[in-house]
mmCIF file of N, CA and C in Angstrom:
data_model
loop_
_atom_site.group_PDB
_atom_site.id
_atom_site.type_symbol
_atom_site.label_atom_id
_atom_site.label_comp_id
_atom_site.label_asym_id
_atom_site.label_seq_id
_atom_site.Cartn_x
_atom_site.Cartn_y
_atom_site.Cartn_z
ATOM 1 N N PRO A 109 -0.064 8.385 -22.679
ATOM 2 C CA PRO A 109 0.789 8.402 -21.497
ATOM 3 C C PRO A 109 1.240 9.830 -21.171
ATOM 4 N N ALA A 110 1.448 10.076 -19.904
ATOM 5 C CA ALA A 110 1.895 11.397 -19.440
ATOM 6 C C ALA A 110 3.367 11.606 -19.765
ATOM 7 N N SER A 111 3.719 12.822 -20.087
ATOM 8 C CA SER A 111 5.132 13.119 -20.319
ATOM 9 C C SER A 111 5.824 13.308 -18.978
ATOM 10 N N VAL A 112 7.142 13.149 -18.966
ATOM 11 C CA VAL A 112 7.891 13.289 -17.719
ATOM 12 C C VAL A 112 7.737 14.687 -17.144
ATOM 13 N N VAL A 113 7.653 15.702 -17.997
ATOM 14 C CA VAL A 113 7.546 17.056 -17.482
ATOM 15 C C VAL A 113 6.175 17.356 -16.897
ATOM 16 N N SER A 114 5.169 16.534 -17.174
ATOM 17 C CA SER A 114 3.862 16.764 -16.577
ATOM 18 C C SER A 114 3.727 16.086 -15.217
ATOM 19 N N ILE A 115 4.625 15.176 -14.878
ATOM 20 C CA ILE A 115 4.502 14.458 -13.609
ATOM 21 C C ILE A 115 5.656 14.701 -12.651
ATOM 22 N N ALA A 116 6.720 15.341 -13.096
ATOM 23 C CA ALA A 116 7.895 15.542 -12.251
ATOM 24 C C ALA A 116 8.058 17.007 -11.883
ATOM 25 N N ASN A 117 8.622 17.243 -10.705
ATOM 26 C CA ASN A 117 8.935 18.605 -10.292
ATOM 27 C C ASN A 117 10.364 18.994 -10.649
ATOM 28 N N ARG A 118 11.198 18.011 -10.919
ATOM 29 C CA ARG A 118 12.585 18.257 -11.324
ATOM 30 C C ARG A 118 12.983 17.195 -12.338
ATOM 31 N N VAL A 119 13.763 17.606 -13.318
ATOM 32 C CA VAL A 119 14.303 16.656 -14.282
ATOM 33 C C VAL A 119 15.756 17.017 -14.579
ATOM 34 N N TRP A 120 16.574 15.990 -14.721
ATOM 35 C CA TRP A 120 17.969 16.186 -15.111
ATOM 36 C C TRP A 120 18.040 16.421 -16.609
ATOM 37 N N PHE A 121 19.016 17.218 -17.057
ATOM 38 C CA PHE A 121 19.226 17.346 -18.495
ATOM 39 C C PHE A 121 20.694 17.215 -18.884
ATOM 40 N N GLY A 122 21.511 16.713 -17.982
ATOM 41 C CA GLY A 122 22.867 16.318 -18.331
ATOM 42 C C GLY A 122 23.961 17.329 -18.079
ATOM 43 N N LEU A 123 23.628 18.526 -17.597
ATOM 44 C CA LEU A 123 24.642 19.554 -17.366
ATOM 45 C C LEU A 123 25.229 19.402 -15.966
ATOM 46 N N ASN A 124 26.553 19.537 -15.846
ATOM 47 C CA ASN A 124 27.196 19.391 -14.535
ATOM 48 C C ASN A 124 28.513 20.149 -14.485
ATOM 49 N N ASP A 125 28.989 20.371 -13.255
ATOM 50 C CA ASP A 125 30.322 20.958 -13.056
ATOM 51 C C ASP A 125 31.130 20.080 -12.098
ATOM 52 N N ARG A 126 31.036 18.770 -12.294
ATOM 53 C CA ARG A 126 31.743 17.813 -11.436
ATOM 54 C C ARG A 126 33.255 17.966 -11.499
ATOM 55 N N ALA A 127 33.785 18.187 -12.680
ATOM 56 C CA ALA A 127 35.248 18.250 -12.843
ATOM 57 C C ALA A 127 35.822 19.530 -12.262
ATOM 58 N N ASN A 128 35.199 20.679 -12.555
ATOM 59 C CA ASN A 128 35.673 21.980 -12.083
ATOM 60 C C ASN A 128 34.480 22.859 -11.751
ATOM 61 N N GLU A 129 34.462 23.382 -10.537
ATOM 62 C CA GLU A 129 33.349 24.216 -10.085
ATOM 63 C C GLU A 129 33.111 25.392 -11.036
ATOM 64 N N LEU A 130 31.853 25.540 -11.437
ATOM 65 C CA LEU A 130 31.365 26.595 -12.326
ATOM 66 C C LEU A 130 31.884 26.499 -13.756
ATOM 67 N N GLN A 131 32.483 25.366 -14.113
ATOM 68 C CA GLN A 131 32.848 25.088 -15.504
ATOM 69 C C GLN A 131 31.968 23.920 -15.945
ATOM 70 N N PHE A 132 30.857 24.260 -16.572
ATOM 71 C CA PHE A 132 29.820 23.272 -16.859
ATOM 72 C C PHE A 132 30.059 22.550 -18.169
ATOM 73 N N GLU A 133 29.699 21.267 -18.152
ATOM 74 C CA GLU A 133 29.741 20.442 -19.347
ATOM 75 C C GLU A 133 28.583 19.466 -19.283
ATOM 76 N N TYR A 134 28.240 18.913 -20.445
ATOM 77 C CA TYR A 134 27.195 17.899 -20.501
ATOM 78 C C TYR A 134 27.770 16.545 -20.152
ATOM 79 N N SER A 135 26.895 15.588 -19.884
ATOM 80 C CA SER A 135 27.339 14.257 -19.472
ATOM 81 C C SER A 135 28.185 13.560 -20.528
ATOM 82 N N ASP A 136 28.106 13.996 -21.789
ATOM 83 C CA ASP A 136 28.959 13.413 -22.833
ATOM 84 C C ASP A 136 30.310 14.117 -22.941
ATOM 85 N N GLY A 137 30.565 15.118 -22.073
ATOM 86 C CA GLY A 137 31.830 15.828 -22.072
ATOM 87 C C GLY A 137 31.841 17.116 -22.877
ATOM 88 N N THR A 138 30.740 17.423 -23.590
ATOM 89 C CA THR A 138 30.666 18.659 -24.358
ATOM 90 C C THR A 138 30.623 19.847 -23.409
ATOM 91 N N VAL A 139 31.528 20.792 -23.589
ATOM 92 C CA VAL A 139 31.596 21.972 -22.728
ATOM 93 C C VAL A 139 30.439 22.913 -23.046
ATOM 94 N N PHE A 140 29.814 23.444 -22.009
ATOM 95 C CA PHE A 140 28.764 24.438 -22.181
ATOM 96 C C PHE A 140 29.381 25.803 -21.969
ATOM 97 N N ASP A 141 29.330 26.662 -22.973
ATOM 98 C CA ASP A 141 29.944 27.982 -22.911
ATOM 99 C C ASP A 141 28.904 29.018 -22.509
ATOM 100 N N PHE A 142 29.023 29.529 -21.294
ATOM 101 C CA PHE A 142 28.123 30.555 -20.791
ATOM 102 C C PHE A 142 28.544 31.953 -21.221
ATOM 103 N N GLY A 143 29.663 32.075 -21.905
ATOM 104 C CA GLY A 143 30.160 33.398 -22.221
ATOM 105 C C GLY A 143 30.674 34.073 -20.965
ATOM 106 N N ASN A 144 30.379 35.341 -20.793
ATOM 107 C CA ASN A 144 30.893 36.097 -19.659
ATOM 108 C C ASN A 144 30.008 36.082 -18.431
ATOM 109 N N ASN A 145 28.791 35.578 -18.531
ATOM 110 C CA ASN A 145 27.863 35.682 -17.414
ATOM 111 C C ASN A 145 27.098 34.382 -17.249
ATOM 112 N N ILE A 146 27.340 33.664 -16.144
ATOM 113 C CA ILE A 146 26.656 32.391 -15.949
ATOM 114 C C ILE A 146 25.440 32.487 -15.064
ATOM 115 N N SER A 147 25.177 33.649 -14.471
ATOM 116 C CA SER A 147 24.101 33.686 -13.482
ATOM 117 C C SER A 147 22.998 34.663 -13.836
ATOM 118 N N SER A 148 21.824 34.429 -13.269
ATOM 119 C CA SER A 148 20.675 35.330 -13.357
ATOM 120 C C SER A 148 20.431 35.881 -11.958
ATOM 121 N N PRO A 149 19.741 36.956 -11.750
ATOM 122 C CA PRO A 149 19.147 37.792 -12.770
ATOM 123 C C PRO A 149 20.195 38.628 -13.491
ATOM 124 N N GLY A 150 19.839 39.108 -14.629
ATOM 125 C CA GLY A 150 20.753 39.912 -15.407
ATOM 126 C C GLY A 150 21.569 39.100 -16.380
ATOM 127 N N GLY A 151 21.626 37.793 -16.171
ATOM 128 C CA GLY A 151 22.357 36.935 -17.082
ATOM 129 C C GLY A 151 21.463 36.462 -18.206
ATOM 130 N N ASN A 152 22.033 35.673 -19.077
ATOM 131 C CA ASN A 152 21.281 35.182 -20.224
ATOM 132 C C ASN A 152 20.761 33.771 -20.032
ATOM 133 N N PHE A 153 20.948 33.206 -18.870
ATOM 134 C CA PHE A 153 20.563 31.819 -18.630
ATOM 135 C C PHE A 153 19.573 31.746 -17.483
ATOM 136 N N PRO A 154 18.613 30.845 -17.572
ATOM 137 C CA PRO A 154 17.478 30.836 -16.648
ATOM 138 C C PRO A 154 17.720 30.134 -15.313
ATOM 139 N N TRP A 155 18.736 30.551 -14.578
ATOM 140 C CA TRP A 155 18.979 29.962 -13.255
ATOM 141 C C TRP A 155 17.882 30.384 -12.295
ATOM 142 N N ALA A 156 17.495 29.471 -11.405
ATOM 143 C CA ALA A 156 16.611 29.832 -10.300
ATOM 144 C C ALA A 156 17.371 30.813 -9.414
ATOM 145 N N GLY A 157 16.678 31.694 -8.745
ATOM 146 C CA GLY A 157 17.316 32.712 -7.919
ATOM 147 C C GLY A 157 18.384 32.155 -6.988
ATOM 148 N N GLY A 158 19.542 32.775 -6.982
ATOM 149 C CA GLY A 158 20.630 32.355 -6.110
ATOM 150 C C GLY A 158 21.475 31.218 -6.642
ATOM 151 N N ASN A 159 21.149 30.678 -7.784
ATOM 152 C CA ASN A 159 21.894 29.561 -8.349
ATOM 153 C C ASN A 159 22.783 30.035 -9.483
ATOM 154 N N PRO A 160 23.853 29.374 -9.778
ATOM 155 C CA PRO A 160 24.343 28.161 -9.113
ATOM 156 C C PRO A 160 24.962 28.505 -7.767
ATOM 157 N N ASP A 161 24.642 27.702 -6.760
ATOM 158 C CA ASP A 161 25.092 27.981 -5.404
ATOM 159 C C ASP A 161 25.654 26.766 -4.682
ATOM 160 N N GLY A 162 25.909 25.703 -5.406
ATOM 161 C CA GLY A 162 26.181 24.429 -4.774
ATOM 162 C C GLY A 162 27.539 24.201 -4.177
ATOM 163 N N GLY A 163 28.521 24.989 -4.527
ATOM 164 C CA GLY A 163 29.838 24.689 -4.003
ATOM 165 C C GLY A 163 30.253 23.293 -4.399
ATOM 166 N N GLY A 164 30.871 22.570 -3.498
ATOM 167 C CA GLY A 164 31.384 21.243 -3.804
ATOM 168 C C GLY A 164 30.365 20.133 -3.865
ATOM 169 N N ASN A 165 29.183 20.316 -3.284
ATOM 170 C CA ASN A 165 28.216 19.218 -3.202
ATOM 171 C C ASN A 165 27.162 19.213 -4.294
ATOM 172 N N GLN A 166 26.825 20.356 -4.831
ATOM 173 C CA GLN A 166 25.759 20.429 -5.833
ATOM 174 C C GLN A 166 26.394 20.661 -7.198
ATOM 175 N N ASN A 167 26.632 19.575 -7.912
ATOM 176 C CA ASN A 167 27.384 19.650 -9.158
ATOM 177 C C ASN A 167 26.606 19.251 -10.397
ATOM 178 N N CYS A 168 25.337 18.920 -10.253
ATOM 179 C CA CYS A 168 24.520 18.562 -11.408
ATOM 180 C C CYS A 168 23.355 19.545 -11.498
ATOM 181 N N VAL A 169 22.916 19.823 -12.723
ATOM 182 C CA VAL A 169 21.895 20.841 -12.950
ATOM 183 C C VAL A 169 20.585 20.172 -13.361
ATOM 184 N N ASP A 170 19.512 20.567 -12.670
ATOM 185 C CA ASP A 170 18.188 20.069 -13.034
ATOM 186 C C ASP A 170 17.298 21.236 -13.437
ATOM 187 N N LEU A 171 16.208 20.893 -14.098
ATOM 188 C CA LEU A 171 15.153 21.859 -14.388
ATOM 189 C C LEU A 171 14.159 21.768 -13.236
ATOM 190 N N LEU A 172 13.857 22.888 -12.626
ATOM 191 C CA LEU A 172 13.005 22.944 -11.439
ATOM 192 C C LEU A 172 11.630 23.460 -11.840
ATOM 193 N N ARG A 173 10.606 22.642 -11.659
ATOM 194 C CA ARG A 173 9.260 23.013 -12.104
ATOM 195 C C ARG A 173 8.689 24.130 -11.239
ATOM 196 N N ARG A 174 8.324 25.226 -11.888
ATOM 197 C CA ARG A 174 7.677 26.352 -11.217
ATOM 198 C C ARG A 174 6.541 26.866 -12.097
ATOM 199 N N PRO A 175 5.418 26.152 -12.124
ATOM 200 C CA PRO A 175 4.325 26.559 -13.010
ATOM 201 C C PRO A 175 3.729 27.909 -12.653
ATOM 202 N N SER A 176 3.952 28.380 -11.421
ATOM 203 C CA SER A 176 3.390 29.676 -11.020
ATOM 204 C C SER A 176 4.183 30.861 -11.558
ATOM 205 N N ASP A 177 5.349 30.604 -12.147
ATOM 206 C CA ASP A 177 6.181 31.676 -12.686
ATOM 207 C C ASP A 177 6.215 31.578 -14.205
ATOM 208 N N PRO A 178 5.365 32.339 -14.901
ATOM 209 C CA PRO A 178 5.301 32.227 -16.359
ATOM 210 C C PRO A 178 6.567 32.707 -17.074
ATOM 211 N N ASN A 179 7.394 33.505 -16.412
ATOM 212 C CA ASN A 179 8.619 33.988 -17.046
ATOM 213 C C ASN A 179 9.707 32.930 -17.093
ATOM 214 N N THR A 180 9.823 32.131 -16.059
ATOM 215 C CA THR A 180 10.785 31.018 -16.036
ATOM 216 C C THR A 180 10.124 29.819 -15.362
ATOM 217 N N PRO A 181 9.232 29.115 -16.086
ATOM 218 C CA PRO A 181 8.515 27.990 -15.481
ATOM 219 C C PRO A 181 9.406 26.786 -15.186
ATOM 220 N N TRP A 182 10.571 26.691 -15.817
ATOM 221 C CA TRP A 182 11.519 25.594 -15.584
ATOM 222 C C TRP A 182 12.938 26.153 -15.427
ATOM 223 N N PRO A 183 13.215 26.934 -14.357
ATOM 224 C CA PRO A 183 14.567 27.475 -14.205
ATOM 225 C C PRO A 183 15.577 26.379 -13.880
ATOM 226 N N TRP A 184 16.835 26.686 -14.152
ATOM 227 C CA TRP A 184 17.925 25.764 -13.845
ATOM 228 C C TRP A 184 18.256 25.839 -12.363
ATOM 229 N N ASN A 185 18.615 24.689 -11.797
ATOM 230 C CA ASN A 185 18.936 24.593 -10.380
ATOM 231 C C ASN A 185 20.093 23.616 -10.222
ATOM 232 N N ASP A 186 21.117 23.991 -9.457
ATOM 233 C CA ASP A 186 22.171 23.009 -9.209
ATOM 234 C C ASP A 186 21.800 22.191 -7.981
ATOM 235 N N ASP A 187 22.094 20.905 -8.047
ATOM 236 C CA ASP A 187 21.661 19.973 -7.016
ATOM 237 C C ASP A 187 22.708 18.874 -6.862
ATOM 238 N N GLU A 188 22.567 18.084 -5.803
ATOM 239 C CA GLU A 188 23.472 16.959 -5.613
ATOM 240 C C GLU A 188 23.211 15.911 -6.689
ATOM 241 N N CYS A 189 24.248 15.382 -7.254
ATOM 242 C CA CYS A 189 24.130 14.454 -8.388
ATOM 243 C C CYS A 189 23.513 13.115 -8.018
ATOM 244 N N ASN A 190 23.486 12.787 -6.741
ATOM 245 C CA ASN A 190 22.931 11.486 -6.337
ATOM 246 C C ASN A 190 21.417 11.520 -6.151
ATOM 247 N N GLU A 191 20.780 12.681 -6.378
ATOM 248 C CA GLU A 191 19.320 12.749 -6.311
ATOM 249 C C GLU A 191 18.727 11.943 -7.471
ATOM 250 N N THR A 192 17.584 11.329 -7.218
ATOM 251 C CA THR A 192 16.932 10.496 -8.230
ATOM 252 C C THR A 192 15.781 11.269 -8.856
ATOM 253 N N TYR A 193 16.000 11.775 -10.064
ATOM 254 C CA TYR A 193 14.986 12.483 -10.835
ATOM 255 C C TYR A 193 14.919 11.853 -12.217
ATOM 256 N N PRO A 194 13.781 12.012 -12.906
ATOM 257 C CA PRO A 194 13.741 11.596 -14.307
ATOM 258 C C PRO A 194 14.718 12.436 -15.117
ATOM 259 N N PHE A 195 15.030 12.016 -16.321
ATOM 260 C CA PHE A 195 15.937 12.799 -17.157
ATOM 261 C C PHE A 195 15.364 12.954 -18.554
ATOM 262 N N ILE A 196 15.825 14.011 -19.213
ATOM 263 C CA ILE A 196 15.393 14.262 -20.590
ATOM 264 C C ILE A 196 16.615 14.343 -21.475
#
């Protein structure tokens, strides 16, 4: 059988900032500590260019498939939480 990452262009992995903008936690409530820098380029986390950019509407983080970019083939992207994607 095919893996979800071989058939999907986006997958959820449980990270969100629903409670407080730019204060990310996992769906189980575990806080994700970005340290002093949450954004790329120049940051330590693989955000897609311009992300996180969602403001009040894009509060869940997905992995965005970009096979043409070998440096970050699955960058993080903030998106609306009501989108239907597979999850890992």
